[in-house]
PDB file of C-alpha atoms in Angstrom:
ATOM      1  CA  UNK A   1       0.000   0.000   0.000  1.00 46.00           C
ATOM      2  CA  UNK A   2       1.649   3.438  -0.460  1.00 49.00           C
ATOM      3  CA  UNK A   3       0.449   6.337   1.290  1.00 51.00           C
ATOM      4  CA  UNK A   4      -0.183   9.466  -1.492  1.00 56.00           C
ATOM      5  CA  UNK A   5      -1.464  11.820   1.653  1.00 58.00           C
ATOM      6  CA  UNK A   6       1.058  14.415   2.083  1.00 54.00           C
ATOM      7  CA  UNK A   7       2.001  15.620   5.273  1.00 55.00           C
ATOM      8  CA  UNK A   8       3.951  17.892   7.563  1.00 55.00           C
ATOM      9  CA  UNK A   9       6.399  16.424   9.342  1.00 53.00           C
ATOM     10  CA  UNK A  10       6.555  16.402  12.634  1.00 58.00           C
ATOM     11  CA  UNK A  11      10.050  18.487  13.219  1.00 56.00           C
ATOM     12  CA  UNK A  12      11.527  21.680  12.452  1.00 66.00           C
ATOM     13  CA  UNK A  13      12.351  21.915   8.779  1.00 69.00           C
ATOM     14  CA  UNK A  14      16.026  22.568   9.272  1.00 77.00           C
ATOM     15  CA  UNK A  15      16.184  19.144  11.725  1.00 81.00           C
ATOM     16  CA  UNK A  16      19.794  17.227  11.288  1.00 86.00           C
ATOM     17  CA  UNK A  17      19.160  13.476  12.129  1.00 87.00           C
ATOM     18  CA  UNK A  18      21.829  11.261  13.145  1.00 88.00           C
ATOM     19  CA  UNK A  19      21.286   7.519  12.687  1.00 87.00           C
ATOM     20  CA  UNK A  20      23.624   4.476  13.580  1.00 87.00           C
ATOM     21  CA  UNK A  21      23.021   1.396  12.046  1.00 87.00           C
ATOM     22  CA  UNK A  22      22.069  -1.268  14.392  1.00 89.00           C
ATOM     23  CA  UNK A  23      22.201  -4.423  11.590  1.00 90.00           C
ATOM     24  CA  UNK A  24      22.509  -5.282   8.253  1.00 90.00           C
ATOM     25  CA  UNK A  25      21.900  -8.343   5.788  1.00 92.00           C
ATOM     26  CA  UNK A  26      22.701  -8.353   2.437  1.00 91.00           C
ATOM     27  CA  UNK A  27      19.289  -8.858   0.037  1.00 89.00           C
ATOM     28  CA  UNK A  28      19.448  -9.987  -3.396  1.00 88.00           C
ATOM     29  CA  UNK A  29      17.174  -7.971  -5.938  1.00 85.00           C
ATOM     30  CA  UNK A  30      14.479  -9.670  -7.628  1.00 85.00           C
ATOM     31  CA  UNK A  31      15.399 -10.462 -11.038  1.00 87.00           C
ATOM     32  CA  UNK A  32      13.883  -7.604 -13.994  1.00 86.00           C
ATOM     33  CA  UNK A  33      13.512  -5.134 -10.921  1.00 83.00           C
ATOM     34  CA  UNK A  34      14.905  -1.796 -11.288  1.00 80.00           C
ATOM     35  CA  UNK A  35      16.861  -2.518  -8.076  1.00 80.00           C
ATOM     36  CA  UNK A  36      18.707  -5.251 -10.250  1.00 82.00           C
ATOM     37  CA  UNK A  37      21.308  -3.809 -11.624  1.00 83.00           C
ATOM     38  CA  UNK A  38      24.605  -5.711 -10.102  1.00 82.00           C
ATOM     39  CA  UNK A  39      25.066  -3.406  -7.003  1.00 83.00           C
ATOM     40  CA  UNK A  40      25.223  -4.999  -3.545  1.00 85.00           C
ATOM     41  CA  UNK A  41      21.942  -4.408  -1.802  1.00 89.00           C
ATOM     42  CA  UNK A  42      21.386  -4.604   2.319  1.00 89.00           C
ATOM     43  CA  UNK A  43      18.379  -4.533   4.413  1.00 89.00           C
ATOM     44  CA  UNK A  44      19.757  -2.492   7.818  1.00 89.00           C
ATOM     45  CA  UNK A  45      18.093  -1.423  10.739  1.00 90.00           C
ATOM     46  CA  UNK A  46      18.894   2.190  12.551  1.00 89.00           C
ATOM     47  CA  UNK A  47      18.557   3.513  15.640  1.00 88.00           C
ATOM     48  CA  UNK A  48      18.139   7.347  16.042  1.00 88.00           C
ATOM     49  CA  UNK A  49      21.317   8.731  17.989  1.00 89.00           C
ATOM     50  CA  UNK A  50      20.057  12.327  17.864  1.00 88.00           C
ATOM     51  CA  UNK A  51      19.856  15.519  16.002  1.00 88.00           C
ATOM     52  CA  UNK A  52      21.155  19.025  15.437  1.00 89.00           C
ATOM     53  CA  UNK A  53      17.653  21.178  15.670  1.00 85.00           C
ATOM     54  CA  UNK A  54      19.145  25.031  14.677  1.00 83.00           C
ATOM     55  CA  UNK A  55      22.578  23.928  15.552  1.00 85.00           C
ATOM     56  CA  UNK A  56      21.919  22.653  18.731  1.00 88.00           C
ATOM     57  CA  UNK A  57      22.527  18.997  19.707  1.00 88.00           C
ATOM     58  CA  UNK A  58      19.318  16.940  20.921  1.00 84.00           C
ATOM     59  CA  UNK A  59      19.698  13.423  21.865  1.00 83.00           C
ATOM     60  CA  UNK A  60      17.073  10.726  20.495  1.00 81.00           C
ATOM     61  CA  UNK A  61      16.686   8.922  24.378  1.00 73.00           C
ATOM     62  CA  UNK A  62      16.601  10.196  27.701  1.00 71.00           C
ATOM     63  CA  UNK A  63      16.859   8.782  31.072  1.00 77.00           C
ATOM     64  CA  UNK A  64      14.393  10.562  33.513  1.00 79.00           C
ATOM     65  CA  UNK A  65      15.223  10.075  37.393  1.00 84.00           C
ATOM     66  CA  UNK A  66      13.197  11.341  40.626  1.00 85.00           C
ATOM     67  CA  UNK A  67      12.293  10.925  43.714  1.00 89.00           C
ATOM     68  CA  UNK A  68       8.747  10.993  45.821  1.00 89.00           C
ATOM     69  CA  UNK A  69       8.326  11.426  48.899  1.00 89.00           C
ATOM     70  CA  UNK A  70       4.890   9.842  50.548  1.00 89.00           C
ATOM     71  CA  UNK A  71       3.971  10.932  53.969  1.00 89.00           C
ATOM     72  CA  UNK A  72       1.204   9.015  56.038  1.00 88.00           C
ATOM     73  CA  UNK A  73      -0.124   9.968  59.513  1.00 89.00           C
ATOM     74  CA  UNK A  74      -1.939   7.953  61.661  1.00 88.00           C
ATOM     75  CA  UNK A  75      -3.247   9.044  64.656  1.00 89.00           C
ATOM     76  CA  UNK A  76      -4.463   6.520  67.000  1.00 89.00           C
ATOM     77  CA  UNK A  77      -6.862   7.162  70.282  1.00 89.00           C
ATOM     78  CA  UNK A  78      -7.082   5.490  73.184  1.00 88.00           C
ATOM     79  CA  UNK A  79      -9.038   5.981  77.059  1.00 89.00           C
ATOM     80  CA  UNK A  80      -6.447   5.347  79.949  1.00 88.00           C
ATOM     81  CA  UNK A  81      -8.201   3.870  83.250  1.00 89.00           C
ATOM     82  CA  UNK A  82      -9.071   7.409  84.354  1.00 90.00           C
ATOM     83  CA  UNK A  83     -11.522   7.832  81.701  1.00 88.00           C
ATOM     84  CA  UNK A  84      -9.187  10.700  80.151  1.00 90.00           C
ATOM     85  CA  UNK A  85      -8.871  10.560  76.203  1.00 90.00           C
ATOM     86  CA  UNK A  86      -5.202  10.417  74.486  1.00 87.00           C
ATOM     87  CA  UNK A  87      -4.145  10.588  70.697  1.00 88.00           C
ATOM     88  CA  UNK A  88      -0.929   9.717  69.517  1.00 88.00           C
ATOM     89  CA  UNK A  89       0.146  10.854  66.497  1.00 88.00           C
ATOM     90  CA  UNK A  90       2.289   9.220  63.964  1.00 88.00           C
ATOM     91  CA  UNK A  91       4.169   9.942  60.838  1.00 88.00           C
ATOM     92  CA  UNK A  92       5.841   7.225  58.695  1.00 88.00           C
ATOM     93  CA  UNK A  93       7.789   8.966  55.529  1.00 89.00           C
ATOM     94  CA  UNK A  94       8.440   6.317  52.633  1.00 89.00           C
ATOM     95  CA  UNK A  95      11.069   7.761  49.796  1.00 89.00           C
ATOM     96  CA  UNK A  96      10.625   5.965  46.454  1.00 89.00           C
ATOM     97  CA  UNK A  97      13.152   6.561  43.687  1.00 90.00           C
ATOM     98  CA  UNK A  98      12.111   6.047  40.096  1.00 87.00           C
ATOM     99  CA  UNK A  99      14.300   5.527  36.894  1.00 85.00           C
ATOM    100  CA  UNK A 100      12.520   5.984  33.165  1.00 83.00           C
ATOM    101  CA  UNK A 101      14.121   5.066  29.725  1.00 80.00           C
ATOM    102  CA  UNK A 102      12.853   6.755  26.663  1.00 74.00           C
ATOM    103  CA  UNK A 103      13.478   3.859  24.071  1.00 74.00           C
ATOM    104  CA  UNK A 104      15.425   5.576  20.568  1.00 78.00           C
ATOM    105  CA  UNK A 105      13.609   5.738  17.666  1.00 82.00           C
ATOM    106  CA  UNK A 106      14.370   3.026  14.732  1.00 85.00           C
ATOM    107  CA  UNK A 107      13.905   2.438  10.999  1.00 85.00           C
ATOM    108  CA  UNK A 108      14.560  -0.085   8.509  1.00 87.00           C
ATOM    109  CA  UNK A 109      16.219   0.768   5.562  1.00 87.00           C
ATOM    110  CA  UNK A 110      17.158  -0.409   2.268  1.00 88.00           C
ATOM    111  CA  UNK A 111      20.589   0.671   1.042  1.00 88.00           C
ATOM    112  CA  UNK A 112      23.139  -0.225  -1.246  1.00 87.00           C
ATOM    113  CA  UNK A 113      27.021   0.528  -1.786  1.00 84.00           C
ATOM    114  CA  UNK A 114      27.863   2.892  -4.557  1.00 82.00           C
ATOM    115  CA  UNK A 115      31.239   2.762  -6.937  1.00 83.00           C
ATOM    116  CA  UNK A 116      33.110   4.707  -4.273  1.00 88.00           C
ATOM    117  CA  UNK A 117      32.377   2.218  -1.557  1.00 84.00           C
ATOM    118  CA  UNK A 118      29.805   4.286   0.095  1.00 85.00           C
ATOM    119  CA  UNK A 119      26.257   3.477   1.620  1.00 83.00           C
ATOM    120  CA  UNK A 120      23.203   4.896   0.024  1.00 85.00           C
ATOM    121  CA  UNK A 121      19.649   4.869   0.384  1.00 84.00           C
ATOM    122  CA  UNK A 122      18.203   2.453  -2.596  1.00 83.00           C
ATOM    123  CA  UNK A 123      15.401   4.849  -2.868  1.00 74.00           C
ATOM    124  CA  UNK A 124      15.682   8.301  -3.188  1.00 63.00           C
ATOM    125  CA  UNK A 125      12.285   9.271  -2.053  1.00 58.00           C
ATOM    126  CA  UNK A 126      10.843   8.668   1.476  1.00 56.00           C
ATOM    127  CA  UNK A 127       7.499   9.154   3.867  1.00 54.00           C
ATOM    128  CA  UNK A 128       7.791  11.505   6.656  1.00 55.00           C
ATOM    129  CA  UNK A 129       5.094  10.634   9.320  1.00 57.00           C
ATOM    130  CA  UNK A 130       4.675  10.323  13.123  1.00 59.00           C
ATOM    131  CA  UNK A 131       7.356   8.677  14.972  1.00 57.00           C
ATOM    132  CA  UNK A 132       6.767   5.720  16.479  1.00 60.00           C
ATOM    133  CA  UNK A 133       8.778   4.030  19.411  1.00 59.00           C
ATOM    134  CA  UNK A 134       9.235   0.716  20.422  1.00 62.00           C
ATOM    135  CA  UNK A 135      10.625  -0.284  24.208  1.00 63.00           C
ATOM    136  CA  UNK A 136      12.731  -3.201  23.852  1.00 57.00           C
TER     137      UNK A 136
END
């Protein structure tokens, strides 16, 4: 199925993404294709590293950290032999640290090696949508 709906993407225009490629496998090209034409082809999957957003570096995960702090008070009540009323009051603190990973981002991709020994996208054109993320 191929999506004809254009879009805006969901980044600023002058976004820099940095991707590092996680795996590869070399793919053969089905025969008559217009991907057949004797280059080495390679199915790879990337993980987003980051980006330069107006020169500025962003990185693609995050690691969020924080503490809460729960307080509970209990007050208890209580008649002594005198008939005379007492409360005690109690507070228990209980400190909870939490730790979050943001997964990165990741794409497959289908490249091949040019005559200079270089990787390039097999297809020049691409679909720009919403990103999704996957936890692994």
């Amino acid at each position: 199925m191929n999506d004809t709906i254009k879009t805006k993407a969901d980044y600023a225009p002058n976004e820099k993404k940095v991707w590092r490629p996680e795996f590869a496998t070399q793919v053969v090209a089905p025969h008559g294709s217009k991907l057949d034409d004797g280059t080495v082809l390679f199915l790879a999957i990337e993980s987003l590293q980051g980006a330069f957003i107006d020169g500025k570096w962003e990185e693609a995960d995050s690691n969020e950290e924080w503490t809460e702090t729960e307080t509970v008070t209990v007050t208890d009540s209580y008649t002594d032999a005198e008939g005379i009323e007492h409360s005690v009051v109690t507070k228990t603190e209980t400190v909870k640290d939490f730790h979050n990973e943001i997964p990165r981002s990741q794409r497959y991709v289908l490249k091949r090696f040019t005559e200079t020994g270089f990787a390039e996208n097999a297809f020049s054109s691409g679909y720009a949508g919403p990103r999704k993320y996957v936890k692994n």
